[in-house]
Short mmCIF file of C-alpha atoms in Angstrom, two decimals:
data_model
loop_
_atom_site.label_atom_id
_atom_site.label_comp_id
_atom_site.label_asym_id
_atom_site.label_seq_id
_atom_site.Cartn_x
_atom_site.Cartn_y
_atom_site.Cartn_z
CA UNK L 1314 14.29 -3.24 8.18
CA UNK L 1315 12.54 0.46 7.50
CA UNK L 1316 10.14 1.32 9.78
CA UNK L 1317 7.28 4.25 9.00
CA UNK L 1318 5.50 5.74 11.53
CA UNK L 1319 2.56 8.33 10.69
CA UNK L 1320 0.85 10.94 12.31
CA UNK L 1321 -1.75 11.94 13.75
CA UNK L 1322 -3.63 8.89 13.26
CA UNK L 1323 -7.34 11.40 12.45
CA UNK L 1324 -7.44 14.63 11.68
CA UNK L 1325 -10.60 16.74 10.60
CA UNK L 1326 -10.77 19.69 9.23
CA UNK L 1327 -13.22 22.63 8.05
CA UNK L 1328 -13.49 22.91 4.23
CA UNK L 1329 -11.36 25.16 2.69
CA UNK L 1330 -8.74 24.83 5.34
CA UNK L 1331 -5.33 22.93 4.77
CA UNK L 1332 -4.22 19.69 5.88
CA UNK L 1333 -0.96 18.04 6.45
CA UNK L 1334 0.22 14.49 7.45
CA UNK L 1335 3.75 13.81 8.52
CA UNK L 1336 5.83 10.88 8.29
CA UNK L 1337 9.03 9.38 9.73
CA UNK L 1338 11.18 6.76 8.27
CA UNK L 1339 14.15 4.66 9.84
CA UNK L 1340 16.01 3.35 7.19
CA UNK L 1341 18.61 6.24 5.41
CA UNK L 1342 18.63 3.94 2.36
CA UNK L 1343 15.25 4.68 1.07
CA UNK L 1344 14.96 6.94 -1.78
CA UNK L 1345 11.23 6.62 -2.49
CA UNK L 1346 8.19 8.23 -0.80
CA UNK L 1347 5.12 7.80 -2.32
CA UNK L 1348 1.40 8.55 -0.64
CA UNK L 1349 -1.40 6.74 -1.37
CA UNK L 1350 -4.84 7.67 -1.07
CA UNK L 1351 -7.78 5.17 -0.14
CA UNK L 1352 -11.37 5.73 -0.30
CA UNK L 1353 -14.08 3.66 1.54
CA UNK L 1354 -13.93 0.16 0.21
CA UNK L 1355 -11.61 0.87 -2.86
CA UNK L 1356 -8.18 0.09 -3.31
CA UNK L 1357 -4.88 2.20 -2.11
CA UNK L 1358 -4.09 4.86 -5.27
CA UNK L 1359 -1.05 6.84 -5.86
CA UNK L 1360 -1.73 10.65 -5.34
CA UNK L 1361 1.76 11.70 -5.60
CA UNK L 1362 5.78 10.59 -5.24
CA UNK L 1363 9.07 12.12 -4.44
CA UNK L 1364 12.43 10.81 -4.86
CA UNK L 1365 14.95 11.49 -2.41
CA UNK L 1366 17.23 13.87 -4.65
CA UNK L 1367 14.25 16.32 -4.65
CA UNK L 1368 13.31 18.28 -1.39
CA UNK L 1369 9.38 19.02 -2.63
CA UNK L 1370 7.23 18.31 -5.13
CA UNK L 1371 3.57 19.90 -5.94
CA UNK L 1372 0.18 18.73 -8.07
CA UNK L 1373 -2.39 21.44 -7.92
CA UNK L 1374 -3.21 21.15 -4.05
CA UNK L 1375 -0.97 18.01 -2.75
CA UNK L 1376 2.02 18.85 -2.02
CA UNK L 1377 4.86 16.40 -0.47
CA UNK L 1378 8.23 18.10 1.23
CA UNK L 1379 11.25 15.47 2.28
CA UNK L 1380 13.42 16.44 4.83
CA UNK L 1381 16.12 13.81 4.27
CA UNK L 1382 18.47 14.87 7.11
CA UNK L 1383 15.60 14.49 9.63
CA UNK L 1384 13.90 11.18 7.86
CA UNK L 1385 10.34 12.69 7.91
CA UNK L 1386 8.06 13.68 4.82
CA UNK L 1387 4.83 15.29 4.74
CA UNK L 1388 1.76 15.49 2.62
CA UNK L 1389 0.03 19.16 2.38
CA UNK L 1390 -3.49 19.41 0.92
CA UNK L 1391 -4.80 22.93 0.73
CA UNK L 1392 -8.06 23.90 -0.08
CA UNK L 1393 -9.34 21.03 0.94
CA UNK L 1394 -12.77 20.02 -0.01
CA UNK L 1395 -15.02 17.37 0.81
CA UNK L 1396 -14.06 14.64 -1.36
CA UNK L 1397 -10.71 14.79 -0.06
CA UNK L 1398 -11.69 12.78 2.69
CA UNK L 1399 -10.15 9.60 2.90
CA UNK L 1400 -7.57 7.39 4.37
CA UNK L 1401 -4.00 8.50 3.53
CA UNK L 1402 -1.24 6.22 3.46
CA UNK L 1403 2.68 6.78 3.31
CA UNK L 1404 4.79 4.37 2.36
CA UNK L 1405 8.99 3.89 2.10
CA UNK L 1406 11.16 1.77 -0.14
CA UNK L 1407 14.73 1.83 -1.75
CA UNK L 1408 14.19 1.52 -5.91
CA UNK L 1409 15.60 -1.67 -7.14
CA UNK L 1410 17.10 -2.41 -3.59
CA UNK L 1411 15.64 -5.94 -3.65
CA UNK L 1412 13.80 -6.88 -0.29
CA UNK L 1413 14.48 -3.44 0.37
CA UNK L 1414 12.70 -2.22 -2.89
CA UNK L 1415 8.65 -3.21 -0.86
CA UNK L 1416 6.81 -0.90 -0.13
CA UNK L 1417 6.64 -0.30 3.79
CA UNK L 1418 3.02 1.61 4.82
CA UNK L 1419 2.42 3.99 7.67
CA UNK L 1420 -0.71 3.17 9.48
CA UNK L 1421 -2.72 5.55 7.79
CA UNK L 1422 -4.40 9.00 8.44
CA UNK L 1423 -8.30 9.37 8.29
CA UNK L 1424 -9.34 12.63 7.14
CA UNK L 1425 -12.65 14.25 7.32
CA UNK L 1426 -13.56 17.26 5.63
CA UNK L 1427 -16.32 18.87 7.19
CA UNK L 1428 -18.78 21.20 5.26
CA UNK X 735 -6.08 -3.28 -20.04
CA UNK X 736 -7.40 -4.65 -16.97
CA UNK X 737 -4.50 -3.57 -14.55
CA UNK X 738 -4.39 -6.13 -11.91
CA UNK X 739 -6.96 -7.81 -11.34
CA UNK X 740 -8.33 -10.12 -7.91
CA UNK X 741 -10.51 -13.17 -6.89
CA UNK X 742 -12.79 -13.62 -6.01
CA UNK X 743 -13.88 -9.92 -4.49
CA UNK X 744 -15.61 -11.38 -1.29
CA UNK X 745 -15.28 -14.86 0.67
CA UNK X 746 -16.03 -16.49 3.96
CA UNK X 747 -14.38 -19.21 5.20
CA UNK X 748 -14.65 -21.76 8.06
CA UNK X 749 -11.51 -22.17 9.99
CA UNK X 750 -9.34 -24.90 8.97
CA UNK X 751 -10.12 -24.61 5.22
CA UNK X 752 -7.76 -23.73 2.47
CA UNK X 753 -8.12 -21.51 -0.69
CA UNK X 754 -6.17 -19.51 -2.97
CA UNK X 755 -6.42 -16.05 -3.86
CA UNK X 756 -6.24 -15.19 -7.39
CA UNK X 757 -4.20 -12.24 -8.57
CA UNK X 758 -3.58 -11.45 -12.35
CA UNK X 759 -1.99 -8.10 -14.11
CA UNK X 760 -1.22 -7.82 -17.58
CA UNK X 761 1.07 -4.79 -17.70
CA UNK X 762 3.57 -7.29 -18.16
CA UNK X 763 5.27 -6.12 -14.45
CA UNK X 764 8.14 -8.08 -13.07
CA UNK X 765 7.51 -7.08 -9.40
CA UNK X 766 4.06 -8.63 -7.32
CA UNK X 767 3.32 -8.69 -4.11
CA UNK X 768 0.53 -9.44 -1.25
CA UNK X 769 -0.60 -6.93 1.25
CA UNK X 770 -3.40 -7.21 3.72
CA UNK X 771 -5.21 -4.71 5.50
CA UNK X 772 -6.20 -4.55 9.11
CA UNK X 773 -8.40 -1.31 11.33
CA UNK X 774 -5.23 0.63 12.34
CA UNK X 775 -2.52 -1.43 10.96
CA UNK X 776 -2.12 -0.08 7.34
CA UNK X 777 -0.60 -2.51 4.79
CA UNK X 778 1.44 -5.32 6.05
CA UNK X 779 3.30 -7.27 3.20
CA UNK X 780 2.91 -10.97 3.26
CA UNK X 781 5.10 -12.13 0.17
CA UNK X 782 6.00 -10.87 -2.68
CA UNK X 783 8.19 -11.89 -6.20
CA UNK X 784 10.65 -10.21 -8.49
CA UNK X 785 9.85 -11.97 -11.49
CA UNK X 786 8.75 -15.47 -12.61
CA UNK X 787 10.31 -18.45 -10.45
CA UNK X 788 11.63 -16.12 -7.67
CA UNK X 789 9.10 -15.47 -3.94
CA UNK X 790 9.98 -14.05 -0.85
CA UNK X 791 8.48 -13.43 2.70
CA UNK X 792 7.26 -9.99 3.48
CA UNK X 793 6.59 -8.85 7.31
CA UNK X 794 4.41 -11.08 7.95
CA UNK X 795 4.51 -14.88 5.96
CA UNK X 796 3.26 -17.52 8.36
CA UNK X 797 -0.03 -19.42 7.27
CA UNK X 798 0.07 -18.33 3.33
CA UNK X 799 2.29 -19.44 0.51
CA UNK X 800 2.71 -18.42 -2.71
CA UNK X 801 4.25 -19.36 -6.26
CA UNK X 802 4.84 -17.29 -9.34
CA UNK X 803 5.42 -19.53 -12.49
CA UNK X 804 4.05 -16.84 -14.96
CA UNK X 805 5.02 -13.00 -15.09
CA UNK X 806 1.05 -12.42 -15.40
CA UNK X 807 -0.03 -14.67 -12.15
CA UNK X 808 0.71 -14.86 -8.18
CA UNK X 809 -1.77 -16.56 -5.98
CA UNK X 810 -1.74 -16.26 -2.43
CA UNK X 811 -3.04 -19.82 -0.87
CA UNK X 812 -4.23 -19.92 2.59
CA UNK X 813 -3.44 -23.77 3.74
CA UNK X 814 -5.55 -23.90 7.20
CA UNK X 815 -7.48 -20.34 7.48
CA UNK X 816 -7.78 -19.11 11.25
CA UNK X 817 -9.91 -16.02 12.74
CA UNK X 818 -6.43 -13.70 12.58
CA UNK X 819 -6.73 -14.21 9.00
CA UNK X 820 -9.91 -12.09 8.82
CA UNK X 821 -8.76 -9.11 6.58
CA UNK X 822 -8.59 -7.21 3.21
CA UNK X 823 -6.16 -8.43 0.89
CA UNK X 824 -4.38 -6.80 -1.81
CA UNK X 825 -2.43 -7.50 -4.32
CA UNK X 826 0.09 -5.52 -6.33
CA UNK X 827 2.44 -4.92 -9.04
CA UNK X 828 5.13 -2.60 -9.97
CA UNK X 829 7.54 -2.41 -13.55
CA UNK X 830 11.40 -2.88 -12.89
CA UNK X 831 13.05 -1.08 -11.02
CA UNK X 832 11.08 -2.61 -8.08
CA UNK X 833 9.93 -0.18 -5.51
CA UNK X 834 8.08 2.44 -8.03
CA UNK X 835 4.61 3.05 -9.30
CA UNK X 836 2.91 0.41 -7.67
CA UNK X 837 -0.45 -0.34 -8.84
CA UNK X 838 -2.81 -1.95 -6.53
CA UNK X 839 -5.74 -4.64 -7.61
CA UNK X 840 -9.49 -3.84 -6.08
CA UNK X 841 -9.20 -5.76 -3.09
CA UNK X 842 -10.24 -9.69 -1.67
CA UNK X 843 -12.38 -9.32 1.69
CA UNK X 844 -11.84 -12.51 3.50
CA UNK X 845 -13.69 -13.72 6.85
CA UNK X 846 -12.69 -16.62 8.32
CA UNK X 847 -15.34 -17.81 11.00
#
């Protein structure tokens, strides 16, 4: 089955500065990569997708880049600002591919954007 | 439009006791599933259900079971609760094709003791 594996497992940074979050994926089948962001006590929420026939894809400061060759995607935040701290998840899956089609998380990245 | 919704929000339970997790969405979404949340482990799916009738096991099953005999419902029962099953629990739900634009209820925290 896929397997995600996410790194680094903190990272803090100085406000203003960008931040980026990599992930790897096992499975060459998957064709979905979308990162979710949690806040303290709330629940996982999408902050942006990419499908695996597009290489990047941007929203004002996120930006997520698929290297499909290599099995890794990353998550760029630039400017980052102090509510942008959080725990980041990325997930895998393969869109309508039945038990193939969950969601598989990353252990999660806990950023902390310091003043 | 509520979204998906859980409960109860908080619980604590003594081991050996049983209860079911409620989980509702009315988006009318054919895809649910369970997740729960551990320090360090991410989200681990327990089960989860293509549509009405039809459950499966997720990564990791043993010690909950579920059933989905409406689109709208798909509670997670605990049948003996141990310590390991201290966690967050979430449930979620996603429109065909299954595998996009999950949406993700608010969260059950559960102690067992």
């Amino acid at each position: 089955g896929e397997n995600v594996e996410q790194h680094p497992s903190t990272l803090s940074v100085q406000e203003g500065d960008s931040a980026v979050i990599k992930c790897t994926y096992s499975d060459s089948a998957s064709n979905y990569f979308p990162w979710y962001k949690q806040e303290l006590g709330k629940r996982p929420q999408l902050i942006i997708d990419i499908r695996s026939n597009v290489g990047e894809k941007k929203d004002q400061r996120i930006a997520v880049t698929l290297n499909k060759t290599a099995k890794h995607f990353s998550l760029h935040i630039t400017e980052t600002q102090p509510e942008d701290s959080a725990v980041y998840f990325c997930a895998a899956s393969l869109i309508g591919g039945g038990s193939q089609g969950n969601l598989i998380f990353g252990k999660g990245t806990k950023l902390s954007v310091k003043p | 439009n509520a979204g998906v919704t859980q409960t109860p929000k908080f619980q604590v339970l003594k081991t050996g006791q049983s209860m079911t997790l409620q989980c509702a969405q009315d988006m009318n979404h054919e895809y649910m599933s369970w997740y729960r949340q551990d320090p360090g482990m991410g989200l681990r799916l327990i089960h989860y259900s293509v549509g009405a009738g039809i459950t499966d096991q997720g990564e990791v099953p043993n010690g909950y079971n579920v059933s989905r005999s409406t689109t709208e419902d798909f509670p997670l029962r605990l049948l003996s609760a141990a310590p390991s099953q201290t966690s967050v629990y979430f449930c979620a739900s996603s429109a065909a094709p299954q595998g996009y634009g999950y949406t993700f209820g608010s969260g059950t925290r559960l102690t067992v003791v």
